[in-house]
CSV table of C-alpha atoms in Angstrom, one decimal:
chain,number,residue,atom,x,y,z
J,1,MET,CA,9.7,-54.5,50.8
J,2,ASN,CA,10.0,-52.6,54.1
J,3,PHE,CA,12.0,-49.3,54.7
J,4,GLU,CA,15.0,-51.1,55.9
J,5,ASP,CA,15.3,-52.8,52.6
J,6,PHE,CA,14.8,-49.6,50.7
J,7,LYS,CA,17.2,-47.3,53.1
J,8,PRO,CA,20.6,-48.1,51.4
J,9,LEU,CA,18.9,-46.9,47.9
J,10,LEU,CA,17.6,-43.9,49.7
J,11,ASN,CA,21.0,-43.1,51.3
J,12,LEU,CA,22.7,-43.4,48.0
J,13,TYR,CA,20.1,-41.0,46.2
J,14,HIS,CA,20.7,-38.3,49.1
J,15,ARG,CA,24.2,-38.5,48.7
J,16,LYS,CA,24.2,-38.0,45.0
J,17,LEU,CA,21.7,-35.1,45.5
J,18,ASN,CA,24.0,-33.5,47.9
J,19,ALA,CA,27.0,-33.7,45.8
J,20,THR,CA,25.3,-32.2,42.7
J,21,SER,CA,26.0,-28.5,41.7
J,22,CYS,CA,23.5,-26.4,40.0
J,23,LYS,CA,26.0,-23.5,39.2
J,24,PHE,CA,26.0,-24.6,35.6
J,25,LYS,CA,23.2,-26.2,33.7
J,26,ARG,CA,23.4,-27.7,30.3
J,27,TYR,CA,21.6,-26.4,27.4
J,28,LEU,CA,18.9,-29.0,27.4
J,29,HIS,CA,17.5,-28.2,30.7
J,30,LYS,CA,15.3,-25.4,29.5
J,31,TYR,CA,14.1,-27.3,26.4
J,32,ILE,CA,12.7,-30.4,28.2
J,33,ASN,CA,8.9,-30.2,28.9
J,34,TRP,CA,9.2,-31.4,32.7
J,35,GLU,CA,5.3,-31.8,33.0
J,36,ALA,CA,5.1,-34.6,30.5
J,37,ARG,CA,4.3,-38.0,32.0
J,38,LEU,CA,7.0,-39.9,30.5
J,39,ILE,CA,10.3,-38.2,29.3
J,40,GLY,CA,13.2,-39.9,27.7
J,41,ILE,CA,16.9,-38.5,27.4
J,42,LYS,CA,19.3,-40.3,25.4
J,43,GLY,CA,22.9,-39.4,24.8
J,44,ALA,CA,26.5,-40.5,24.7
J,45,ARG,CA,28.1,-41.8,27.7
J,46,GLY,CA,29.7,-38.8,29.8
J,47,VAL,CA,27.6,-35.9,28.5
J,48,GLY,CA,25.9,-35.3,31.8
J,49,LYS,CA,22.6,-37.1,31.8
J,50,THR,CA,22.8,-38.0,35.4
J,51,THR,CA,23.7,-34.6,36.5
J,52,LEU,CA,20.8,-33.1,34.4
J,53,MET,CA,18.2,-35.3,36.2
J,54,LEU,CA,19.8,-34.6,39.7
J,55,GLN,CA,19.8,-30.7,39.1
J,56,HIS,CA,16.0,-30.7,38.2
J,57,ILE,CA,15.3,-32.6,41.4
J,58,LYS,CA,17.4,-30.3,43.6
J,59,GLU,CA,15.9,-27.1,42.1
J,60,ASN,CA,12.2,-28.1,41.7
J,61,PHE,CA,11.4,-30.3,44.7
J,62,LYS,CA,11.2,-28.4,48.2
J,63,ASN,CA,10.8,-32.1,49.6
J,64,PRO,CA,13.2,-34.2,47.5
J,65,ASP,CA,11.5,-37.3,48.8
J,66,LYS,CA,8.8,-36.5,46.5
J,67,ALA,CA,11.0,-37.7,43.9
J,68,PHE,CA,13.3,-40.4,43.6
J,69,TYR,CA,16.4,-41.3,41.4
J,70,VAL,CA,17.9,-44.6,40.8
J,71,SER,CA,20.5,-46.1,38.4
J,72,LEU,CA,19.5,-49.2,36.8
J,73,ASP,CA,22.9,-50.7,37.1
J,74,SER,CA,22.6,-50.7,40.7
J,75,LEU,CA,23.7,-53.7,42.5
J,76,TRP,CA,20.6,-53.3,44.8
J,77,LEU,CA,18.2,-54.3,42.0
J,78,ASN,CA,19.9,-57.8,41.9
J,79,LYS,CA,18.0,-58.5,45.0
J,80,TYR,CA,14.7,-56.6,44.5
J,81,PRO,CA,12.8,-56.3,41.3
J,82,LEU,CA,12.2,-52.8,39.7
J,83,GLU,CA,8.4,-53.1,39.5
J,84,GLU,CA,8.6,-53.8,43.4
J,85,LEU,CA,10.5,-50.7,43.8
J,86,VAL,CA,8.0,-48.5,41.8
J,87,GLU,CA,5.1,-49.9,43.8
J,88,TYR,CA,6.8,-49.1,47.2
J,89,LEU,CA,7.9,-45.5,46.1
J,90,TYR,CA,4.3,-44.8,44.8
J,91,ASN,CA,2.8,-46.0,48.0
J,92,GLN,CA,5.2,-43.7,49.9
J,93,GLY,CA,3.8,-40.5,47.9
J,94,VAL,CA,6.7,-40.2,45.3
J,95,GLU,CA,5.4,-38.1,42.3
J,96,VAL,CA,8.4,-38.4,39.7
J,97,ILE,CA,10.8,-41.4,39.4
J,98,PHE,CA,14.1,-40.7,37.6
J,99,LEU,CA,15.5,-44.1,36.1
J,100,ASP,CA,19.2,-43.8,35.0
J,101,GLU,CA,20.7,-46.0,32.4
J,102,VAL,CA,17.4,-47.9,31.4
J,103,HIS,CA,19.4,-50.0,28.6
J,104,LYS,CA,20.9,-52.0,31.4
J,105,LEU,CA,17.4,-53.3,32.1
J,106,LYS,CA,16.3,-56.3,30.0
J,107,ASN,CA,13.0,-55.4,28.4
J,108,TRP,CA,13.1,-51.9,29.6
J,109,GLN,CA,10.6,-50.7,27.0
J,110,GLN,CA,7.9,-53.0,28.4
J,111,TYR,CA,8.6,-52.0,32.1
J,112,LEU,CA,8.3,-48.1,31.1
J,113,LYS,CA,4.9,-49.0,29.2
J,114,ASN,CA,3.5,-50.9,32.2
J,115,PHE,CA,4.6,-48.2,34.6
J,116,TYR,CA,3.0,-45.6,32.4
J,117,ASP,CA,-0.4,-47.6,32.0
J,118,ASP,CA,-0.5,-48.8,35.8
J,119,TYR,CA,0.3,-45.5,37.5
J,120,PRO,CA,-1.6,-42.8,35.6
J,121,ASP,CA,-0.7,-40.1,38.2
J,122,LEU,CA,3.1,-41.0,38.3
J,123,LYS,CA,5.6,-39.4,36.2
J,124,ILE,CA,8.9,-41.0,34.9
J,125,VAL,CA,12.1,-39.6,33.6
J,126,TYR,CA,14.7,-42.0,32.2
J,127,THR,CA,17.9,-41.7,30.5
J,128,GLY,CA,19.7,-44.3,28.2
J,129,SER,CA,22.4,-44.8,25.6
J,130,ALA,CA,22.5,-42.8,22.4
J,131,MET,CA,22.0,-46.0,20.7
J,132,LEU,CA,18.2,-46.4,22.1
J,133,ALA,CA,15.9,-47.0,19.1
J,134,ILE,CA,12.6,-46.0,20.7
J,135,ASN,CA,10.4,-45.9,17.7
J,136,ASN,CA,11.3,-49.5,16.8
J,137,SER,CA,10.6,-50.7,20.3
J,138,LYS,CA,8.0,-53.4,20.8
J,139,ALA,CA,6.2,-51.5,23.6
J,140,ASP,CA,5.6,-48.4,21.2
J,141,LEU,CA,6.6,-45.8,23.5
J,142,SER,CA,6.9,-43.2,20.8
J,143,ARG,CA,3.3,-42.3,21.3
J,144,ARG,CA,3.6,-42.1,25.1
J,145,GLN,CA,6.7,-40.0,25.6
J,146,SER,CA,8.7,-37.0,25.0
J,147,LEU,CA,12.1,-38.1,23.8
J,148,TYR,CA,15.1,-35.7,23.8
J,149,GLU,CA,18.6,-36.2,22.3
J,150,PHE,CA,21.5,-34.9,24.5
J,151,ASN,CA,24.9,-33.8,23.2
J,152,GLY,CA,28.3,-32.9,24.5
J,153,LEU,CA,29.4,-29.3,25.6
J,154,SER,CA,29.2,-26.8,22.7
J,155,LEU,CA,32.0,-24.4,22.4
J,156,ARG,CA,29.4,-21.8,24.0
J,157,GLU,CA,28.7,-24.2,26.9
J,158,PHE,CA,32.3,-24.8,27.4
J,159,LEU,CA,33.1,-21.1,27.8
J,160,GLU,CA,30.5,-20.9,30.6
J,161,PHE,CA,31.4,-24.2,32.2
J,162,ASP,CA,35.2,-23.5,32.3
J,163,ALA,CA,35.4,-19.8,32.7
J,164,GLY,CA,32.0,-18.5,33.9
J,165,LYS,CA,31.3,-16.5,30.6
J,166,LYS,CA,27.6,-16.9,29.9
J,167,ILE,CA,26.7,-16.0,26.2
J,168,GLN,CA,23.3,-16.9,24.7
J,169,PRO,CA,23.0,-19.3,21.8
J,170,LEU,CA,22.8,-18.0,18.3
J,171,SER,CA,20.3,-19.2,15.6
J,172,PHE,CA,21.9,-20.5,12.5
J,173,GLN,CA,20.1,-17.8,10.4
J,174,ASP,CA,21.3,-15.1,12.9
J,175,LEU,CA,25.0,-16.5,12.5
J,176,ILE,CA,25.2,-16.5,8.8
J,177,GLU,CA,23.7,-13.0,8.5
J,178,ASN,CA,25.2,-11.3,11.3
J,179,HIS,CA,28.4,-13.1,12.3
J,180,VAL,CA,30.6,-10.0,12.1
J,181,SER,CA,28.9,-8.3,15.0
J,182,PHE,CA,28.6,-11.3,17.0
J,183,ALA,CA,32.3,-12.3,16.4
J,184,MET,CA,33.5,-8.8,17.2
J,185,GLN,CA,31.6,-8.8,20.5
J,186,ILE,CA,32.8,-12.3,21.5
J,187,SER,CA,36.3,-11.6,20.6
J,188,SER,CA,36.6,-8.2,22.4
J,189,GLU,CA,35.9,-9.8,25.7
J,190,ILE,CA,37.7,-13.2,25.1
J,191,LYS,CA,40.8,-14.6,23.6
J,192,ILE,CA,38.5,-16.7,21.7
J,193,LEU,CA,41.1,-18.6,19.5
J,194,LYS,CA,43.1,-19.7,22.6
J,195,VAL,CA,39.7,-21.1,24.1
J,196,PHE,CA,38.8,-22.7,20.8
J,197,ASP,CA,42.0,-24.6,20.8
J,198,THR,CA,41.6,-25.8,24.2
J,199,TYR,CA,37.9,-26.8,23.6
J,200,LEU,CA,39.0,-28.9,20.6
J,201,LYS,CA,41.4,-30.9,22.8
J,202,LYS,CA,39.5,-31.3,26.0
J,203,GLY,CA,36.1,-29.5,26.2
J,204,TYR,CA,33.3,-31.8,24.9
J,205,TYR,CA,32.7,-34.0,27.9
J,206,PRO,CA,32.1,-32.3,31.1
J,207,PHE,CA,34.0,-34.9,33.0
J,208,TYR,CA,37.3,-33.2,31.8
J,209,LYS,CA,37.3,-31.1,35.0
J,210,GLU,CA,37.2,-33.9,37.4
J,211,VAL,CA,39.9,-36.2,35.6
J,212,GLY,CA,42.5,-33.6,34.7
J,213,ALA,CA,45.5,-35.1,32.9
J,214,ASP,CA,43.8,-38.5,32.7
J,215,TYR,CA,41.1,-37.2,30.3
J,216,TYR,CA,42.3,-39.2,27.3
J,217,LEU,CA,42.6,-42.2,29.5
J,218,ARG,CA,39.0,-41.8,30.4
J,219,LEU,CA,37.8,-41.2,26.9
J,220,ASN,CA,39.4,-44.5,25.8
J,221,ASP,CA,37.8,-46.2,28.8
J,222,VAL,CA,34.3,-44.5,27.8
J,223,VAL,CA,34.9,-45.8,24.2
J,224,LYS,CA,35.5,-49.5,25.6
J,225,THR,CA,32.5,-49.4,27.7
J,226,VAL,CA,30.4,-48.1,25.0
J,227,ILE,CA,31.4,-50.9,22.7
J,228,ASP,CA,31.6,-53.8,25.3
J,229,VAL,CA,28.5,-52.8,27.4
J,230,ASP,CA,26.3,-50.2,25.8
J,231,ILE,CA,26.1,-51.5,22.4
J,232,PRO,CA,25.4,-55.1,23.3
J,233,ALA,CA,22.8,-54.0,25.9
J,234,VAL,CA,20.8,-52.4,23.0
J,235,GLU,CA,21.8,-54.6,19.8
J,236,ASP,CA,21.7,-58.5,19.7
J,237,ILE,CA,25.2,-58.9,18.4
J,238,GLU,CA,27.7,-61.8,19.0
J,239,PHE,CA,30.8,-61.5,21.2
J,240,ALA,CA,33.1,-61.6,18.0
J,241,THR,CA,31.6,-58.5,16.7
J,242,LEU,CA,32.8,-56.3,19.6
J,243,ASP,CA,36.4,-56.9,18.7
J,244,LYS,CA,35.4,-56.1,15.0
J,245,LEU,CA,33.9,-52.9,16.1
J,246,LYS,CA,37.0,-51.7,18.0
J,247,ARG,CA,39.0,-52.8,14.9
J,248,LEU,CA,36.7,-50.9,12.7
J,249,LEU,CA,36.9,-47.8,14.9
J,250,MET,CA,40.7,-47.8,15.0
J,251,VAL,CA,41.1,-48.3,11.1
J,252,ILE,CA,38.7,-45.3,10.6
J,253,SER,CA,40.3,-43.0,13.2
J,254,GLY,CA,43.7,-43.7,11.8
J,255,ALA,CA,42.7,-42.5,8.3
J,256,LEU,CA,40.5,-39.5,8.7
J,257,PRO,CA,38.8,-38.3,7.0
J,258,PHE,CA,37.5,-41.5,6.0
J,259,VAL,CA,35.7,-42.3,2.5
J,260,PRO,CA,34.8,-46.0,3.1
J,261,ASN,CA,35.1,-48.6,0.6
J,262,VAL,CA,32.6,-51.1,2.1
J,263,SER,CA,34.0,-54.0,0.2
J,264,LYS,CA,37.5,-53.6,1.3
J,265,LEU,CA,36.6,-53.0,4.9
J,266,SER,CA,34.5,-56.0,4.8
J,267,GLU,CA,37.4,-58.1,3.4
J,268,GLN,CA,39.5,-56.8,6.3
J,269,LEU,CA,37.0,-57.5,9.1
J,270,GLN,CA,36.0,-61.0,7.3
J,271,ASN,CA,32.4,-59.6,7.2
J,272,SER,CA,29.7,-59.6,4.8
J,273,ARG,CA,29.0,-56.3,3.2
J,274,GLU,CA,25.5,-56.1,5.0
J,275,HIS,CA,27.4,-56.7,8.6
J,276,THR,CA,30.0,-54.0,7.9
J,277,LEU,CA,27.2,-51.4,7.1
J,278,LYS,CA,25.5,-52.4,10.4
J,279,MET,CA,28.7,-52.1,12.3
J,280,LEU,CA,29.1,-48.6,11.0
J,281,ASN,CA,25.6,-47.8,11.8
J,282,TYR,CA,26.2,-49.1,15.4
J,283,LEU,CA,29.3,-46.7,15.9
J,284,HIS,CA,27.4,-43.8,14.5
J,285,ASN,CA,24.4,-44.4,16.6
J,286,ALA,CA,26.5,-44.8,19.9
J,287,ALA,CA,28.1,-41.4,19.1
J,288,LEU,CA,31.6,-42.7,18.4
J,289,LEU,CA,31.5,-42.1,14.6
J,290,ASN,CA,29.7,-39.4,12.4
J,291,CYS,CA,28.5,-41.1,9.2
J,292,LEU,CA,27.6,-38.6,6.5
J,293,TYR,CA,25.7,-39.1,3.3
J,294,LYS,CA,25.1,-37.6,0.0
J,295,GLU,CA,21.8,-35.4,0.2
J,296,ALA,CA,20.4,-37.7,-2.5
J,297,LYS,CA,20.7,-40.8,-0.3
J,298,THR,CA,17.6,-41.8,1.6
J,299,TYR,CA,18.0,-45.4,2.5
J,300,LYS,CA,21.3,-45.1,4.7
J,301,LYS,CA,21.2,-48.7,5.7
J,302,LEU,CA,21.3,-49.8,2.1
J,303,SER,CA,24.4,-47.9,1.2
J,304,GLY,CA,27.8,-46.9,2.8
J,305,PRO,CA,28.3,-43.3,4.0
J,306,ASP,CA,30.2,-41.1,1.7
J,307,LYS,CA,32.3,-39.6,4.5
J,308,VAL,CA,33.2,-40.8,8.1
J,309,LEU,CA,34.4,-38.7,10.8
J,310,VAL,CA,34.9,-39.4,14.5
J,311,ASN,CA,32.0,-37.9,16.5
J,312,ASN,CA,33.9,-35.1,18.0
J,313,PRO,CA,37.4,-33.7,18.0
J,314,ASN,CA,38.3,-34.8,21.6
J,315,LEU,CA,37.5,-38.4,20.5
J,316,MET,CA,40.0,-37.9,17.6
J,317,TYR,CA,42.8,-36.6,20.0
J,318,ALA,CA,42.1,-39.7,22.3
J,319,LEU,CA,42.0,-42.3,19.4
J,320,THR,CA,44.9,-41.5,17.2
J,321,GLN,CA,48.3,-39.7,17.1
J,322,SER,CA,48.0,-38.5,13.6
J,323,ILE,CA,46.2,-35.4,13.8
J,324,GLU,CA,45.4,-33.5,10.7
J,325,GLN,CA,44.2,-30.0,11.2
J,326,GLY,CA,41.8,-30.1,8.3
J,327,THR,CA,40.0,-33.1,9.7
J,328,ILE,CA,39.7,-31.4,13.2
J,329,ARG,CA,38.1,-28.5,11.4
J,330,GLU,CA,35.6,-30.9,9.7
J,331,THR,CA,35.0,-32.9,12.7
J,332,PHE,CA,34.1,-29.9,14.9
J,333,PHE,CA,31.9,-28.2,12.1
J,334,ALA,CA,30.0,-31.5,11.5
J,335,ASN,CA,29.4,-32.3,15.2
J,336,GLN,CA,28.1,-28.8,16.1
J,337,LEU,CA,25.8,-28.5,13.2
J,338,SER,CA,24.4,-32.1,13.5
J,339,VAL,CA,22.8,-31.2,16.7
J,340,ASN,CA,19.9,-29.1,15.3
J,341,HIS,CA,20.5,-29.4,11.5
J,342,LEU,CA,20.7,-32.1,8.6
J,343,VAL,CA,24.4,-32.3,7.6
J,344,SER,CA,25.1,-34.0,4.2
J,345,ILE,CA,27.9,-34.3,1.8
J,346,PRO,CA,27.3,-32.2,-1.5
J,347,LYS,CA,28.7,-32.5,-5.0
J,348,ASP,CA,30.6,-29.3,-4.6
J,349,GLY,CA,32.1,-28.1,-1.2
J,350,ASP,CA,32.6,-29.9,2.2
J,351,PHE,CA,29.1,-29.8,3.8
J,352,LEU,CA,25.6,-29.0,2.9
J,353,ILE,CA,23.4,-27.8,5.7
J,354,ASP,CA,19.5,-28.4,5.6
J,355,GLY,CA,19.8,-29.2,1.9
J,356,GLN,CA,20.4,-25.5,1.1
J,357,TYR,CA,23.4,-23.8,2.6
J,358,LEU,CA,26.8,-24.9,1.2
J,359,PHE,CA,30.0,-24.6,3.2
J,360,GLU,CA,33.6,-25.2,2.6
J,361,VAL,CA,35.8,-25.6,5.7
J,362,GLY,CA,39.4,-24.5,6.0
J,363,GLY,CA,42.1,-22.4,7.3
J,364,MET,CA,42.6,-18.5,6.8
J,365,LYS,CA,44.1,-19.1,3.1
J,366,LYS,CA,41.0,-21.3,2.1
J,367,SER,CA,39.8,-20.1,-1.3
J,368,TYR,CA,36.3,-19.2,-2.2
J,369,LYS,CA,36.9,-20.1,-5.8
J,370,GLN,CA,35.4,-23.7,-5.7
J,371,ILE,CA,32.0,-22.4,-4.6
J,372,ALA,CA,32.0,-18.8,-5.5
J,373,ASP,CA,29.2,-19.1,-8.3
J,374,ILE,CA,26.8,-21.2,-5.9
J,375,ALA,CA,24.0,-19.5,-4.2
J,376,ASN,CA,23.9,-19.7,-0.3
J,377,SER,CA,27.6,-20.6,0.0
J,378,PHE,CA,29.9,-19.9,2.6
J,379,LEU,CA,33.4,-20.4,4.1
J,380,ALA,CA,33.9,-21.5,7.6
J,381,VAL,CA,37.5,-20.4,8.4
J,382,ASP,CA,39.9,-21.4,11.3
J,383,ASP,CA,42.5,-19.1,12.7
J,384,MET,CA,40.6,-15.9,12.4
J,385,GLU,CA,38.6,-13.9,15.1
J,386,THR,CA,36.2,-12.1,12.9
J,387,GLY,CA,35.0,-12.8,9.3
J,388,ILE,CA,33.8,-10.7,6.3
J,389,GLY,CA,31.0,-11.3,3.9
J,390,ASN,CA,30.4,-15.1,3.5
J,391,LYS,CA,33.6,-15.9,5.3
J,392,ILE,CA,32.7,-16.9,8.8
J,393,PRO,CA,35.1,-17.8,11.7
J,394,LEU,CA,34.8,-21.5,12.3
J,395,TRP,CA,34.8,-21.1,16.1
J,396,LEU,CA,31.4,-19.3,15.9
J,397,PHE,CA,29.7,-22.4,14.8
J,398,GLY,CA,30.2,-23.6,18.5
J,399,PHE,CA,27.6,-21.1,19.8
J,400,LEU,CA,24.6,-22.6,18.1
J,401,TYR,CA,23.3,-24.4,21.1
């Protein structure tokens, strides 16, 4: 490979870097150990993985050509093998290579292992589908890399991204102990209930700004791409299963919150029980569904989930016309808490957090009666700016990351 061969890819990298704004950076940026030799960032399509990498390059390399970014779905790689590109970049003095969409490359795990072993003074950062199962990979990357999971915008981030209002994230413990003072401070400066309503409809994926009124069309395209492209890139599945995955997603999104009868679902899809459970797992891992289990269940693959929600409220608005406010509330709560906490289904109440904090989720008239005698029990209540005692405003759970 010579410079003329490489130049089109270099020009594309420079254009992407020039077009990247560093005005707003996602929550994960400050948590990544950028000094690690091999860094993996997995997350749903559209949450901003590419921007995260390009922002890091722009802010940390005085000479941007000491780093290099390439997406592995580039047509350029149809002509030149990746290992030849890495060798060329290494010989040109590149110190860090950023590989986007690694799941598009067959045997990507083995490539990364070889690069890690063959270039001991080269750092590699890669992104991939939320479905990547690193710990099960044949190349055993788990002991070589630092792996991070990237989620969509929290309500707190949406407020900064959309209105420039910067507020530090709350710890879960601070939230439940000091929610009144936090809520009073935030709601005194912002019409938070109006912002919250907007966020539920369009605030989870950062691309909402660039697509405007076409947001739900883009979301539907994202769903189709995840099922048609991303899932087959990670899982060895037949073409017929892709259509069944779409049918399953539509069945569930039209009947939320969904308490699955796996046997009936299997009959509808003409599946075995095991195959239906695998399909639910695919959609969960692809960040399209949020499959929740009772806290006593350990072997998730052997049993069906106890409740199924769409991954986030924006997806719910995109996939179905039958929007139940109660389901939107539960979807938001489970989505935001799942980032840093274990969310399960308790015997009483709606959600159990980290095996010890019980929550009921509802509107202002939600009664505390059902869980009043249970220790560490709380209400997460919609349509109120500030709470009292163990009654916490639902929107405040959007400030955890």
